[in-house]
């Protein structure tokens, strides 16, 4: 499916394999968190959100597709920035409520221009 819904409208039905779709535990909004991890270093890059169609597109195109909660549309990582995520593997966690996508990240993963979204605001640990 290639359509993108207009803001405020329901997302389209998906071509995701029904066996995979049946396993997913989605939030009330129909989304699951998707963690992008650099495949060769294990570095966690970012967290995005996927619905069934975003997961289907990720599995079939080899590029990470997410659902933007703010814009209410699909976005393929790197289409505007050039900082693409080439998919190396996709896995569900043990509860099937989180997706782990191992990627080969080109450039920054974070919209701020940082390689990862998790380097800029490390919280102090208290004892």
Coordinates of C-alpha atoms in Angstrom, one line a residue:
X1 CA 0.0 0.0 0.0
X2 CA 1.3 3.4 -0.8
X3 CA -1.4 5.8 0.3
X4 CA -0.8 8.2 3.1
X5 CA -3.9 9.2 5.0
X6 CA -4.8 12.9 5.5
X7 CA -4.4 14.2 9.0
X8 CA -7.2 13.1 11.3
X9 CA -8.3 10.2 9.2
X10 CA -7.8 6.5 10.1
X11 CA -4.8 4.8 8.8
X12 CA -5.4 2.4 5.9
X13 CA -5.7 -1.3 6.1
X14 CA -2.3 -3.1 5.8
X15 CA -0.8 -5.9 3.7
X16 CA 1.2 -7.0 6.7
X17 CA 1.3 -10.8 6.9
X18 CA -1.7 -11.8 9.0
X19 CA 0.4 -14.2 11.2
X20 CA 2.6 -11.3 12.2
X21 CA -0.3 -8.9 12.7
X22 CA -2.0 -11.4 15.0
X23 CA 1.0 -11.5 17.2
X24 CA 1.4 -7.7 17.7
X25 CA 0.3 -6.1 20.9
X26 CA -0.5 -2.5 19.9
X27 CA -1.3 0.5 22.1
X28 CA -4.8 2.0 22.1
X29 CA -3.6 4.1 19.1
X30 CA -2.7 1.0 17.1
X31 CA 1.0 1.7 17.4
X32 CA 4.0 -0.2 18.7
X33 CA 7.3 1.4 19.6
X34 CA 10.1 0.6 17.2
X35 CA 13.7 0.9 18.4
X36 CA 16.3 1.5 15.7
X37 CA 19.7 0.0 16.6
X38 CA 23.0 0.2 14.6
X39 CA 23.5 -3.4 13.5
X40 CA 27.2 -3.7 13.9
X41 CA 27.9 -1.7 17.1
X42 CA 24.7 -2.3 19.0
X43 CA 24.3 1.5 19.6
X44 CA 20.6 2.5 20.1
X45 CA 19.8 5.2 17.6
X46 CA 16.2 6.3 18.1
X47 CA 12.7 5.3 18.9
X48 CA 9.9 5.7 16.4
X49 CA 6.3 4.3 16.1
X50 CA 4.9 1.8 13.7
X51 CA 1.5 0.5 12.9
X52 CA 0.9 -2.6 10.8
X53 CA 1.4 -0.8 7.5
X54 CA 4.7 0.9 8.6
X55 CA 6.0 -2.5 9.7
X56 CA 4.9 -4.0 6.4
X57 CA 6.7 -1.3 4.4
X58 CA 9.8 -1.7 6.6
X59 CA 9.8 -5.5 6.0
X60 CA 9.2 -5.3 2.3
X61 CA 11.3 -2.2 1.2
X62 CA 14.4 -2.6 3.4
X63 CA 14.0 1.0 4.6
X64 CA 12.6 2.0 7.9
X65 CA 9.1 3.5 7.7
X66 CA 7.5 5.0 10.8
X67 CA 4.1 6.6 11.7
X68 CA 4.5 10.2 12.7
X69 CA 2.2 10.8 15.6
X70 CA 2.6 14.6 15.2
X71 CA 2.1 14.8 11.4
X72 CA -0.3 11.8 11.2
X73 CA 1.5 10.4 8.2
X74 CA 4.0 7.8 7.3
X75 CA 7.7 8.8 6.9
X76 CA 10.6 6.9 5.5
X77 CA 13.7 7.7 7.5
X78 CA 16.1 9.7 5.3
X79 CA 13.7 10.7 2.5
X80 CA 14.2 14.3 3.3
X81 CA 17.5 14.3 5.2
X82 CA 19.4 11.7 3.3
X83 CA 20.1 10.0 6.6
X84 CA 18.7 6.6 5.7
X85 CA 18.2 3.5 7.7
X86 CA 18.9 0.3 5.7
X87 CA 17.2 -2.6 7.4
X88 CA 19.4 -5.6 8.4
X89 CA 16.9 -7.4 10.6
X90 CA 13.6 -7.0 12.4
X91 CA 12.5 -8.7 15.6
X92 CA 9.7 -8.6 18.1
X93 CA 10.4 -8.6 21.8
X94 CA 9.1 -11.5 23.9
X95 CA 5.7 -9.8 24.5
X96 CA 5.3 -8.7 20.8
X97 CA 4.7 -5.2 22.0
X98 CA 8.0 -3.6 20.7
X99 CA 9.9 -3.9 17.4
X100 CA 13.7 -3.9 17.2
X101 CA 15.0 -2.9 13.8
X102 CA 18.7 -3.4 13.3
X103 CA 19.8 -0.9 10.7
X104 CA 22.8 0.4 8.9
X105 CA 22.4 4.1 9.6
X106 CA 23.7 6.7 7.2
X107 CA 24.5 10.0 9.0
X108 CA 22.5 11.2 11.9
X109 CA 19.5 9.3 13.3
X110 CA 18.3 12.1 15.4
X111 CA 16.4 15.1 14.0
X112 CA 18.8 17.3 15.9
X113 CA 21.7 16.1 13.8
X114 CA 23.2 13.8 16.4
X115 CA 24.1 10.3 15.5
X116 CA 21.7 9.0 18.2
X117 CA 18.8 10.5 20.1
X118 CA 20.2 9.2 23.4
X119 CA 23.5 11.0 23.8
X120 CA 22.5 14.6 24.5
X121 CA 20.6 14.3 27.7
X122 CA 22.2 11.6 29.9
X123 CA 20.7 11.8 33.4
X124 CA 22.9 11.6 36.5
X125 CA 22.7 8.5 38.7
X126 CA 22.3 9.1 42.4
X127 CA 23.5 6.9 45.2

